[in-house]
Amino acid sequence: MTISYPNTTNFSEQTPPQSITVDLVVVGSGAGGGVAAEILSRSGLKVLIVEEGPLRTSADFKMREKEAYADLYQEVASRQTLDKSIQILQGRCVGGSTTVNWTSSFRTPSQTLDYWQSEFNLKGFNREALDPWFAWAEQRLNIAPWEVPPNANNQKLADGLDALGWSHQIIRRNVNGCANLGYCGTGCPINAKQSMLVSCIPEALKNGAQLFSRARVESLIVNGAKIDGLWLSSMDKNGQVKQKRVTKVVAKHIVLSAGAIGSPAILLRSSQIDRRSSLGKRTFLHPVSACIGRMPDKVNAYQGAPQSVYSDEFLWRDGVAGELGYKLEAPPLHPTISAIMLRQHGDKHFELMKDFAHFHASLALIRDGFNSESVGGEVSLDSYGYPQLDYQISDMTWRALKDSLLKLTEIQFAAGAKGVLPIHMDASFYGSWRQAEKAIKALPTVTSRFQVMSAHVMGGCHFGGENSNSVCDSSGRVNGLENLSVMDGSLFPTSLGVNPQLSIYGIVAKLATQLGKELGANPPEDLVRIADMIS
Amino acid sequence: MKRRHFIRNTLAASVAALGGVAALQMYQQNQLDYSETENLGFLSKDDQVLLSVLIPVFTSGIPQQPSVAITIANIDKAIMLLPLRTQDELRQLLDGLSNSFGRLILAQVWVNWQAADVSQVNQFLDSIREHSIGLLQDAYVGLHKTILGAVYAEADAWPTIDYPGPPF
Ligand SMILES: Cc1cc2nc3c(=O)[nH]c(=O)nc-3n(C[C@H](O)[C@H](O)[C@H](O)COP(=O)(O)OP(=O)(O)OC[C@H]3O[C@@H](n4cnc5c(N)ncnc54)[C@H](O)[C@@H]3O)c2cc1C
Ligand code: SF4
């Protein structure tokens, strides 16, 4: 099935208009932007979607890391925190991170929603209020439990957990006709993954929305309590600014969905925006620790649905607000990512790489933000006006990272690993659980040695009720500005404890429907019914 | 202190560890051979010479040695896509390694890099990997990521690790 993308303008190759007037502009085309654009265009509004990355489709997706990282990821997949301690994966293309994500889909946990209510005074985001929105998103994006047996990499995680008597479940995925290829991270070549690229964005375009690709929102034009419009820069084929302020967009309402680093950056680049709130702060990452197990049989961790098994055995290990818990999953391995992760050179590096096919990888996602010691990072701008994230790993997070490495190692040995390598510059393959345990306990918890990763950036424009120092209110409106909303992962006041996409889809569906009604438009009936049923 | 100066001074201080006087003498005899370098977008001729020394060492374990020229071209293309702040940092790092002080460190192998002694460059990499100065550890990680990322992105490297490549 070919998908068409009418009404699109590529700012790196076509001449951008000097100005354009629309009802509503959505900035960013990822999880939040996609859902917002579909709902608001279906509401009858004239919508413009602005995306700084390129439009690439299944025909371009060759399942090769080289092209995918260059075309589809922020900073060639090598974005990192300011002190270089955490490697960050984020998408930068039409569809945003959903074009390259691994399809794992979870509703926001009740514990997280309750915490937001009690700590951030957030009203209307409890279990009953949100479940119908998640159900809508699940239907829209074909989210269902993965019925095919897990690939060997995920099966090892299940085997290890079973052997130790720890729980695990099957992951739900947003796919339709998935051929179990395993290349979700380089863009699904057969349009099976129901990313924004193949679902909500084409639907919005069909409903008359326009799409500008390789167009970056530079800043907002603030006029007192109102935004008059925004300035776009064109980007060249290297993703560098080609021309600043080429296009002025005038819109009645602006929705920021540029992701949890991009959205705060736009606000920070705009003058007259109130900076007394938590703007740019409370950026959370689900910091990830990872381990590689050398298995006697081939695992081929690049093959098959990348994620299908998870465990919440330790997610709430010390209650919601105690020591940070973590979720366990298995990530896919591909040659480049693996080569970079193994920080050796020469013979020592190849000595590791030669067993690539036998590698089983598992990871722990630390649930950051649920504690006064876990305050997250802060987005600021560099001298080029480009965002950077300062994230200091707290002692509490170090404890969780280390504790999780111990668990991952134990699980891998229980699954039959002949050796286990924690991803840390001072670690090596350990031959037994006892040996590994002793060594891991002695590993230094310092940024330059402990290799931490993240593919889940959240926060920076968090919503909340009164006295929560929030950037946005519970409708997603930026406080003090009538016609500016945020609808993406940057809304979250803490991390989630689950992979973020479904939380974003569901919450943005709610906010966009509400906004459509407020703007006097006609949101789709099925969505209005949910909104009316709940209020 | 400006970061660039810091890199330079730090590297100069490390020269002693590699036998300063001998290194200096050899460095003075040193003639760099630029004949294999290209006009690239980001990487200068000095950078390319430096990388052509480092790439074979980073990859020395791989049975099928990757093409240095292709690796350098790939690295250059990738750098052109990075944000300007990161490009500035890389420029400082590469300048630091290519300038007179940086070359001194590599001098013993640099005299005639085509006949370079892999074990000496290896030692240099070992030492910056474990260095007490964070900036040198960062330099190691930066070079590591840049070089090995580019090498394993190419299909030539895949058979050696039993990776068949994409299914179609
Ligand atoms: C490799 C990978 C695997 C993942 N796996 C999973 C998974 O299995 N399950 C899951 O739930 N989540 C997963 N995630 C995370 C999930 O995809 C993201 O959390 C989610 O897509 C975030 O949605 P968002 O709308 O906040 O931002 P994004 O989806 O990142 O979209 C933001 C978009 O805004 C654009 N943008 C930024 N600044 C500007 C600007 N100034 N002007 C114009 N455009 C701009 C960006 O280019 C980007 O396209 C994964 C992410 C990655 C990278
Ligand atoms: S695993 Fe399925 S969804 Fe992912 S890339 Fe392959 S076919 Fe597409």
XYZ file of N, CA and C in Angstrom, chain A residues 312-447:
408
model
N 8.119 -5.880 35.195
C 7.947 -4.784 36.152
C 8.253 -5.243 37.576
N 8.974 -6.351 37.671
C 9.297 -6.914 38.986
C 9.920 -5.854 39.917
N 10.720 -4.966 39.347
C 11.444 -4.003 40.193
C 11.009 -2.557 39.970
N 9.898 -2.373 39.250
C 9.507 -1.007 38.860
C 9.107 -0.158 40.070
N 8.460 -0.785 41.024
C 7.999 -0.043 42.209
C 8.652 -0.655 43.443
N 9.892 -1.050 43.307
C 10.544 -1.895 44.324
C 10.565 -1.268 45.710
N 10.515 0.065 45.797
C 10.541 0.708 47.112
C 9.380 1.690 47.215
N 8.234 1.293 46.671
C 7.099 2.214 46.632
C 7.306 3.230 45.517
N 6.345 4.158 45.412
C 6.403 5.100 44.297
C 7.523 6.123 44.496
N 7.666 6.632 45.712
C 8.569 7.764 45.936
C 9.853 7.389 46.673
N 10.114 6.094 46.823
C 11.334 5.673 47.510
C 12.503 5.548 46.541
N 13.352 4.550 46.784
C 14.465 4.290 45.857
C 13.882 4.085 44.459
N 14.579 4.600 43.443
C 14.011 4.571 42.091
C 13.925 3.141 41.549
N 12.759 2.805 41.055
C 12.569 1.479 40.470
C 12.901 1.478 38.988
N 12.837 0.296 38.401
C 13.167 0.219 36.972
C 12.402 -0.895 36.274
N 12.213 -0.657 34.983
C 11.522 -1.612 34.120
C 12.590 -2.360 33.331
N 12.409 -3.645 33.131
C 13.392 -4.424 32.375
C 12.867 -4.770 30.988
N 13.711 -4.577 29.991
C 13.363 -4.908 28.607
C 14.602 -5.402 27.876
N 14.404 -5.860 26.653
C 15.533 -6.282 25.810
C 15.601 -5.358 24.599
N 16.733 -4.767 24.299
C 16.850 -3.911 23.110
C 17.452 -4.675 21.943
N 17.135 -4.271 20.719
C 17.771 -4.906 19.558
C 19.236 -4.483 19.461
N 20.049 -5.297 18.820
C 21.451 -4.929 18.579
C 21.719 -4.890 17.081
N 22.380 -3.845 16.655
C 22.824 -3.743 15.261
C 24.307 -3.402 15.294
N 25.020 -3.599 14.167
C 26.486 -3.502 14.226
C 27.034 -2.156 14.729
N 26.537 -1.047 14.196
C 27.126 0.238 14.575
C 26.893 0.558 16.045
N 25.654 0.431 16.466
C 25.314 0.719 17.860
C 26.142 -0.161 18.788
N 26.309 -1.431 18.435
C 27.085 -2.345 19.279
C 28.548 -1.934 19.299
N 29.080 -1.600 18.121
C 30.501 -1.237 18.035
C 30.796 -0.011 18.902
N 29.849 0.913 18.938
C 30.054 2.137 19.719
C 29.934 1.861 21.215
N 29.022 0.955 21.549
C 28.792 0.642 22.955
C 30.015 -0.038 23.584
N 30.725 -0.831 22.778
C 31.874 -1.572 23.306
C 33.114 -0.684 23.206
N 33.436 -0.029 24.308
C 34.479 1.007 24.265
C 35.875 0.434 24.471
N 36.324 -0.288 23.443
C 37.684 -0.808 23.377
C 38.198 -0.505 21.988
N 39.470 -0.780 21.742
C 40.005 -0.568 20.398
C 40.904 -1.740 20.028
N 41.221 -1.813 18.757
C 42.153 -2.835 18.280
C 41.659 -4.241 18.557
N 42.598 -5.112 18.927
C 42.250 -6.516 19.142
C 41.144 -6.684 20.178
N 41.237 -5.883 21.231
C 40.252 -6.044 22.310
C 38.839 -5.775 21.808
N 38.705 -4.793 20.920
C 37.380 -4.479 20.392
C 36.859 -5.620 19.528
N 37.698 -6.111 18.640
C 37.217 -7.176 17.757
C 36.963 -8.469 18.538
N 37.771 -8.689 19.547
C 37.579 -9.851 20.416
C 36.130 -9.873 20.942
N 35.596 -8.684 21.215
C 34.204 -8.588 21.662
C 33.249 -8.702 20.471
N 33.530 -7.927 19.426
C 32.605 -7.863 18.282
C 32.429 -9.203 17.575
N 33.433 -10.037 17.620
C 33.343 -11.281 16.848
C 32.215 -12.180 17.364
N 31.788 -11.960 18.598
C 30.686 -12.762 19.142
C 29.325 -12.088 19.001
N 29.299 -11.043 18.183
C 28.072 -10.258 17.982
C 26.817 -11.131 17.855
N 26.888 -12.171 17.047
C 25.697 -12.999 16.804
C 25.249 -13.745 18.067
N 26.169 -13.895 19.012
C 25.844 -14.619 20.252
C 25.419 -13.678 21.377
N 25.388 -12.395 21.075
C 25.054 -11.441 22.134
C 23.557 -11.397 22.415
N 23.252 -11.436 23.695
C 21.897 -11.134 24.150
C 22.008 -9.852 24.965
N 21.138 -8.885 24.691
C 21.210 -7.619 25.419
C 19.943 -7.403 26.226
N 20.108 -6.868 27.417
C 18.932 -6.454 28.179
C 19.242 -5.126 28.854
N 18.180 -4.427 29.216
C 18.382 -3.098 29.801
C 17.370 -2.815 30.897
N 17.711 -1.823 31.713
C 16.798 -1.353 32.752
C 16.544 0.128 32.528
N 15.252 0.507 32.569
C 14.865 1.920 32.430
C 14.575 2.449 33.828
N 15.383 3.393 34.289
C 15.198 3.911 35.649
C 14.078 4.951 35.650
N 13.184 4.795 36.592
C 12.006 5.678 36.677
C 12.407 6.944 37.435
N 12.954 7.933 36.720
C 13.454 9.133 37.400
C 12.334 10.158 37.640
N 12.509 10.983 38.660
C 11.594 12.100 38.884
C 10.582 11.938 40.000
N 10.547 10.766 40.648
C 9.502 10.518 41.648
C 9.991 10.779 43.071
N 10.868 11.745 43.211
C 11.506 11.907 44.495
C 12.204 13.255 44.484
N 12.274 13.916 45.622
C 12.862 15.267 45.625
C 14.350 15.240 45.273
N 14.961 14.072 45.383
C 16.379 13.972 45.004
C 16.560 13.769 43.505
N 15.486 13.392 42.836
C 15.581 13.096 41.403
C 14.886 14.212 40.634
N 15.631 15.287 40.380
C 15.008 16.490 39.805
C 15.137 16.564 38.292
N 15.870 15.644 37.685
C 15.985 15.637 36.228
C 16.986 16.649 35.725
N 16.931 16.917 34.417
C 17.910 17.808 33.794
C 17.304 19.134 33.413
N 18.127 19.964 32.798
C 17.652 21.278 32.376
C 18.116 21.584 30.952
N 17.162 21.995 30.130
C 17.474 22.386 28.750
C 17.873 23.854 28.738
N 18.956 24.164 28.059
C 19.326 25.563 27.843
C 19.782 25.686 26.395
N 20.208 26.885 26.001
C 20.619 27.097 24.613
C 22.117 27.329 24.548
N 22.766 26.829 23.509
C 24.194 27.127 23.337
C 24.347 28.449 22.574
N 25.563 28.800 22.238
C 25.769 30.113 21.618
C 25.161 30.198 20.217
N 24.759 29.052 19.656
C 24.091 29.067 18.351
C 22.566 29.059 18.497
N 22.099 29.085 19.740
C 20.656 29.010 19.953
C 20.120 27.603 19.830
N 21.033 26.624 19.854
C 20.658 25.217 19.712
C 20.561 24.609 21.124
N 19.590 23.715 21.344
C 19.413 23.218 22.704
C 20.509 22.269 23.186
N 20.739 22.312 24.476
C 21.638 21.351 25.118
C 20.996 20.952 26.448
N 21.247 19.731 26.863
C 20.615 19.237 28.088
C 21.670 18.930 29.141
N 21.534 19.629 30.273
C 22.418 19.346 31.401
C 21.667 18.394 32.333
N 22.120 17.170 32.457
C 21.458 16.207 33.336
C 22.495 15.645 34.290
N 22.389 16.034 35.548
C 23.321 15.523 36.559
C 22.720 14.262 37.163
N 23.464 13.192 37.121
C 22.952 11.932 37.663
C 23.062 11.967 39.187
N 21.924 11.896 39.857
C 21.918 12.007 41.323
C 22.418 10.710 41.965
N 22.803 10.806 43.229
C 23.259 9.606 43.950
C 22.189 8.525 43.925
N 20.960 8.980 44.057
C 19.861 8.024 44.063
C 19.765 7.287 42.711
N 19.976 8.033 41.628
C 19.926 7.409 40.298
C 21.105 6.455 40.114
N 22.273 6.853 40.621
C 23.426 5.935 40.547
C 23.112 4.634 41.267
N 22.485 4.766 42.431
C 22.172 3.537 43.182
C 21.266 2.636 42.365
N 20.279 3.269 41.709
C 19.347 2.469 40.908
C 20.050 1.861 39.690
N 20.930 2.649 39.079
C 21.644 2.129 37.898
C 22.469 0.910 38.298
N 23.144 1.013 39.421
C 23.998 -0.094 39.843
C 23.168 -1.302 40.252
N 22.129 -1.039 41.016
C 21.270 -2.139 41.445
C 20.703 -2.873 40.220
N 20.323 -2.091 39.213
C 19.735 -2.713 38.026
C 20.773 -3.533 37.256
N 22.025 -3.067 37.239
C 23.071 -3.862 36.563
C 23.214 -5.228 37.227
N 23.127 -5.228 38.552
C 23.233 -6.510 39.268
C 22.092 -7.440 38.858
N 20.894 -6.891 38.782
C 19.741 -7.724 38.427
C 19.871 -8.230 36.984
N 20.240 -7.323 36.079
C 20.360 -7.730 34.672
C 21.372 -8.855 34.527
N 22.485 -8.722 35.242
C 23.540 -9.735 35.169
C 23.041 -11.074 35.694
N 22.395 -11.006 36.831
C 21.897 -12.247 37.435
C 20.916 -12.946 36.485
N 20.055 -12.145 35.858
C 19.061 -12.705 34.940
C 19.752 -13.338 33.720
N 20.782 -12.671 33.217
C 21.460 -13.221 32.035
C 22.159 -14.546 32.359
N 22.788 -14.614 33.514
C 23.403 -15.907 33.884
C 22.327 -16.973 34.050
N 21.200 -16.575 34.655
C 20.120 -17.549 34.844
C 19.575 -18.026 33.492
N 19.722 -17.176 32.467
C 19.239 -17.556 31.126
C 20.276 -18.379 30.374
N 21.404 -18.619 31.002
C 22.394 -19.496 30.374
C 23.607 -18.799 29.789
N 23.786 -17.506 30.086
C 24.949 -16.798 29.537
C 26.245 -17.432 30.036
N 27.229 -17.525 29.127
C 28.550 -18.043 29.511
C 29.403 -16.919 30.079
N 29.062 -15.710 29.715
C 29.759 -14.544 30.247
C 28.834 -13.357 30.152
N 29.012 -12.405 31.065
C 28.156 -11.220 31.035
C 29.024 -9.971 31.147
N 28.725 -9.012 30.281
C 29.478 -7.759 30.248
C 28.553 -6.588 30.584
N 28.673 -6.017 31.774
C 27.914 -4.790 32.048
C 28.494 -3.668 31.179
N 27.653 -2.808 30.645
C 28.151 -1.748 29.758
C 28.716 -0.620 30.625
N 29.990 -0.739 30.878
C 30.721 0.185 31.762
C 32.176 0.094 31.325
N 32.864 1.225 31.276
C 34.218 1.208 30.726
C 35.215 0.417 31.574
N 34.900 0.195 32.830
C 35.826 -0.575 33.673
C 35.396 -2.022 33.838
N 34.390 -2.435 33.101
C 33.913 -3.816 33.240
C 34.492 -4.676 32.122
N 34.495 -5.979 32.355
C 34.851 -6.905 31.280
C 33.878 -8.079 31.377
N 34.007 -9.037 30.474
C 33.123 -10.200 30.562
C 33.431 -10.979 31.840
N 32.411 -11.211 32.625
C 32.581 -12.006 33.830
C 32.015 -13.400 33.577
N 32.680 -14.394 34.164
C 32.320 -15.777 33.852
C 31.266 -16.381 34.759
N 31.003 -15.767 35.883
C 29.985 -16.320 36.779
C 29.264 -15.180 37.482
N 28.098 -15.492 37.977
C 27.299 -14.485 38.677
C 28.056 -13.962 39.904
N 28.693 -14.849 40.637
C 29.428 -14.415 41.837
C 30.531 -13.423 41.482
N 31.276 -13.791 40.427
C 32.377 -12.915 39.996
C 31.820 -11.563 39.542
N 30.727 -11.615 38.797
C 30.130 -10.380 38.272
C 29.614 -9.516 39.414
N 28.979 -10.152 40.357
C 28.393 -9.413 41.476
C 29.464 -8.613 42.212
N 30.566 -9.302 42.478
C 31.658 -8.657 43.206
C 32.217 -7.480 42.385
N 32.412 -7.742 41.100
C 33.005 -6.705 40.245
C 32.069 -5.507 40.093
N 30.790 -5.778 39.893
C 29.843 -4.672 39.668
C 29.759 -3.795 40.909
N 29.773 -4.436 42.068
C 29.704 -3.638 43.300
C 30.867 -2.667 43.397
N 31.999 -3.039 42.784
C 33.183 -2.179 42.864
C 33.279 -1.190 41.693
N 32.408 -1.302 40.712
C 32.510 -0.399 39.550
C 32.241 1.045 39.974
N 33.071 1.991 39.513
C 32.836 3.378 39.901
C 31.563 3.949 39.273
N 30.796 4.653 40.093
C 29.599 5.316 39.569
C 29.967 6.761 39.230
N 30.720 6.900 38.155
C 31.098 8.239 37.693
C 30.726 8.361 36.219
N 30.420 9.589 35.835
C 29.872 9.809 34.496
C 30.797 9.351 33.380
